Coordinates of N, CA and C in Angstrom, one line a residue:
M1 N -22.5 103.9 34.3 CA -21.4 103.6 33.5 C -21.4 104.6 32.3
D2 N -20.2 104.9 32.0 CA -19.9 105.9 31.0 C -20.0 105.3 29.6
Y3 N -20.4 106.0 28.6 CA -20.5 105.5 27.3 C -19.1 105.2 26.7
S4 N -18.1 105.9 27.1 CA -16.8 105.7 26.6 C -16.2 104.4 27.1
I5 N -16.6 103.9 28.3 CA -16.1 102.6 28.8 C -16.8 101.5 28.0
I6 N -18.1 101.7 27.8 CA -18.9 100.7 27.0 C -18.4 100.6 25.6
G7 N -18.1 101.8 25.0 CA -17.5 101.8 23.6 C -16.1 101.1 23.6
A8 N -15.3 101.3 24.6 CA -14.0 100.7 24.7 C -14.2 99.2 24.8
I9 N -15.1 98.7 25.6 CA -15.3 97.3 25.8 C -15.8 96.7 24.5
V10 N -16.8 97.3 23.9 CA -17.3 96.8 22.6 C -16.2 96.8 21.5
S11 N -15.4 97.8 21.5 CA -14.2 97.8 20.6 C -13.3 96.7 20.8
A12 N -13.0 96.5 22.1 CA -12.0 95.4 22.5 C -12.6 94.0 22.1
V13 N -13.9 93.8 22.4 CA -14.6 92.6 22.0 C -14.6 92.4 20.5
A14 N -14.9 93.5 19.8 CA -14.9 93.4 18.3 C -13.5 93.1 17.8
A15 N -12.5 93.7 18.4 CA -11.1 93.4 17.9 C -10.7 92.0 18.2
I16 N -11.0 91.5 19.4 CA -10.7 90.1 19.8 C -11.5 89.1 18.9
S17 N -12.8 89.4 18.7 CA -13.5 88.5 17.8 C -13.0 88.5 16.4
G18 N -12.6 89.7 15.9 CA -12.0 89.8 14.6 C -10.7 89.0 14.5
I19 N -9.9 89.0 15.5 CA -8.7 88.2 15.5 C -9.0 86.7 15.5
I20 N -10.0 86.3 16.3 CA -10.4 84.9 16.4 C -10.9 84.4 15.0
I21 N -11.8 85.2 14.5 CA -12.5 84.8 13.2 C -11.4 84.8 12.1
G22 N -10.5 85.8 12.1 CA -9.4 85.8 11.1 C -8.5 84.6 11.2
W23 N -8.2 84.2 12.5 CA -7.3 83.0 12.7 C -8.0 81.8 12.3
L24 N -9.3 81.6 12.6 CA -10.1 80.4 12.1 C -10.2 80.4 10.6
G25 N -10.4 81.5 10.0 CA -10.4 81.5 8.5 C -9.1 81.1 7.9
R26 N -8.0 81.6 8.5 CA -6.7 81.3 8.0 C -6.4 79.8 8.2
S27 N -6.7 79.3 9.3 CA -6.5 77.8 9.6 C -7.3 77.0 8.6
R28 N -8.5 77.4 8.4 CA -9.4 76.7 7.4 C -8.8 76.7 6.0
S29 N -8.3 77.9 5.6 CA -7.7 78.1 4.3 C -6.4 77.2 4.2
V30 N -5.7 77.1 5.3 CA -4.5 76.3 5.2 C -4.8 74.8 5.1
R31 N -5.9 74.4 5.8 CA -6.3 73.0 5.7 C -6.8 72.7 4.3
Q32 N -7.6 73.6 3.7 CA -8.1 73.4 2.3 C -6.9 73.4 1.3
D33 N -5.9 74.2 1.5 CA -4.8 74.2 0.6 C -4.0 72.9 0.8
T34 N -3.9 72.4 2.0 CA -3.2 71.1 2.2 C -3.9 70.0 1.5
V35 N -5.3 70.0 1.6 CA -6.1 69.0 1.0 C -5.9 69.1 -0.6
A36 N -5.9 70.3 -1.1 CA -5.8 70.5 -2.5 C -4.4 70.0 -3.0
E37 N -3.4 70.3 -2.3 CA -2.0 69.9 -2.6 C -1.9 68.4 -2.6
A38 N -2.5 67.8 -1.5 CA -2.4 66.3 -1.4 C -3.1 65.7 -2.6
S39 N -4.3 66.2 -3.0 CA -5.0 65.7 -4.1 C -4.2 65.8 -5.4
Q40 N -3.6 67.0 -5.6 CA -2.8 67.2 -6.8 C -1.6 66.2 -6.8
D41 N -1.0 66.1 -5.6 CA 0.2 65.2 -5.6 C -0.3 63.7 -5.9
A42 N -1.4 63.3 -5.3 CA -1.9 62.0 -5.6 C -2.2 61.8 -7.1
R43 N -2.8 62.8 -7.7 CA -3.1 62.7 -9.1 C -1.8 62.6 -9.9
L44 N -0.8 63.4 -9.5 CA 0.4 63.3 -10.2 C 1.1 62.0 -10.1
M45 N 1.0 61.4 -8.9 CA 1.6 60.1 -8.7 C 0.9 59.0 -9.5
L46 N -0.4 59.1 -9.6 CA -1.2 58.2 -10.4 C -0.8 58.3 -11.9
D47 N -0.6 59.5 -12.4 CA -0.3 59.8 -13.8 C 1.1 59.2 -14.0
M48 N 2.0 59.4 -13.1 CA 3.4 58.8 -13.3 C 3.4 57.3 -13.3
E49 N 2.6 56.7 -12.4 CA 2.4 55.2 -12.4 C 1.9 54.7 -13.8
Y50 N 0.9 55.5 -14.3 CA 0.3 55.1 -15.6 C 1.3 55.2 -16.7
I51 N 2.1 56.2 -16.7 CA 3.2 56.4 -17.7 C 4.2 55.3 -17.5
K52 N 4.6 54.9 -16.3 CA 5.6 53.9 -16.1 C 5.1 52.5 -16.6
R53 N 3.8 52.3 -16.3 CA 3.2 51.0 -16.8 C 3.2 51.0 -18.4
G54 N 2.9 52.1 -19.0 CA 2.9 52.2 -20.4 C 4.3 52.0 -21.0
V55 N 5.3 52.6 -20.4 CA 6.7 52.4 -20.8 C 7.1 50.9 -20.7
D56 N 6.7 50.3 -19.5 CA 7.0 48.9 -19.3 C 6.3 48.0 -20.4
D57 N 5.1 48.4 -20.8 CA 4.4 47.6 -21.8 C 5.1 47.8 -23.2
V58 N 5.6 49.0 -23.4 CA 6.3 49.2 -24.7 C 7.6 48.4 -24.7
R59 N 8.3 48.4 -23.6 CA 9.5 47.6 -23.5 C 9.3 46.2 -23.8
L60 N 8.2 45.6 -23.1 CA 7.9 44.2 -23.3 C 7.6 43.9 -24.8
E61 N 6.8 44.8 -25.4 CA 6.4 44.6 -26.8 C 7.6 44.7 -27.7
Q62 N 8.5 45.6 -27.4 CA 9.7 45.8 -28.2 C 10.6 44.5 -28.0
R63 N 10.7 44.0 -26.8 CA 11.5 42.8 -26.7 C 10.8 41.6 -27.4
A64 N 9.5 41.5 -27.4 CA 8.8 40.4 -28.1 C 9.0 40.6 -29.6
Q65 N 9.0 41.9 -30.1 CA 9.1 42.2 -31.5 C 10.5 41.8 -31.9
G66 N 11.5 42.0 -31.1 CA 12.9 41.7 -31.4 C 13.0 40.2 -31.5
Q67 N 12.4 39.4 -30.6 CA 12.4 37.9 -30.7 C 11.8 37.4 -31.9
R68 N 10.7 38.0 -32.3 CA 10.0 37.6 -33.6 C 10.9 37.9 -34.8
F69 N 11.6 39.1 -34.7 CA 12.5 39.4 -35.8 C 13.6 38.4 -35.9
D70 N 14.2 38.0 -34.8 CA 15.3 37.0 -34.8 C 14.8 35.7 -35.3
Q71 N 13.6 35.3 -34.9 CA 13.0 34.0 -35.5 C 12.8 34.1 -37.0
L72 N 12.3 35.3 -37.4 CA 12.0 35.5 -38.9 C 13.4 35.4 -39.6
A73 N 14.4 36.1 -39.1 CA 15.7 36.1 -39.7 C 16.2 34.7 -39.8
E74 N 16.1 33.9 -38.8 CA 16.5 32.5 -38.8 C 15.7 31.7 -39.9
R75 N 14.4 31.9 -40.0 CA 13.6 31.2 -41.0 C 14.0 31.6 -42.4
V76 N 14.3 32.9 -42.6 CA 14.8 33.3 -43.9 C 16.1 32.6 -44.3
T77 N 17.0 32.6 -43.3 CA 18.3 31.9 -43.6 C 18.0 30.4 -44.0
R78 N 17.2 29.8 -43.3 CA 16.9 28.3 -43.6 C 16.3 28.2 -45.0
V79 N 15.3 29.1 -45.4 CA 14.7 29.1 -46.7 C 15.7 29.4 -47.8
E80 N 16.7 30.3 -47.5 CA 17.7 30.6 -48.5 C 18.6 29.3 -48.7
E81 N 18.9 28.7 -47.6 CA 19.7 27.4 -47.7 C 19.0 26.4 -48.5
S82 N 17.7 26.2 -48.2 CA 16.9 25.2 -48.9 C 16.8 25.6 -50.4
T83 N 16.6 26.8 -50.7 CA 16.5 27.3 -52.1 C 17.8 27.0 -52.8
K84 N 18.9 27.3 -52.1 CA 20.2 27.0 -52.7 C 20.4 25.5 -53.1
Q85 N 20.0 24.7 -52.1 CA 20.1 23.2 -52.4 C 19.1 22.8 -53.5
A86 N 17.9 23.4 -53.5 CA 17.0 23.1 -54.6 C 17.5 23.5 -55.9
H87 N 18.2 24.6 -56.0 CA 18.7 25.1 -57.3 C 19.9 24.1 -57.7
K88 N 20.6 23.7 -56.8 CA 21.7 22.7 -57.1 C 21.1 21.4 -57.7
R89 N 20.0 21.0 -57.1 CA 19.4 19.7 -57.6 C 18.8 20.0 -59.0
I90 N 18.2 21.1 -59.1 CA 17.6 21.4 -60.4 C 18.7 21.5 -61.5
D91 N 19.8 22.2 -61.2 CA 20.9 22.3 -62.1 C 21.4 20.9 -62.5
K92 N 21.5 20.1 -61.5 CA 22.0 18.7 -61.7 C 21.1 17.9 -62.6
L93 N 19.7 18.1 -62.4 CA 18.7 17.4 -63.2 C 18.8 17.9 -64.6
E94 N 19.0 19.2 -64.8 CA 19.1 19.8 -66.1 C 20.3 19.3 -66.9
A95 N 21.4 19.2 -66.1 CA 22.7 18.7 -66.7 C 22.6 17.3 -67.1
D96 N 21.9 16.5 -66.4 CA 21.7 15.0 -66.7 C 20.7 14.9 -67.8
A97 N 19.9 15.8 -68.0 CA 18.8 15.6 -69.1 C 19.3 15.9 -70.4

């Protein structure tokens, strides 16, 4: 056998193995990128859910604060009415005295 034929066979085998190794490396890289993107997407989704829950909590608290304000405004109105009536009674007592 001639050395040029052996050299050509070795070169062909090296080229084919290089292509196979390159393809395997590329497919591995693609899988790792897919996993990394999926992980990043999952993390982003969790962060968005956390923010949504926070916004919902703020809305509920704002609604409750509004109800407390309405109740307080109603109580102040009642106190003002009661004070007005008390002043009328005091003025009447002072006038009678």
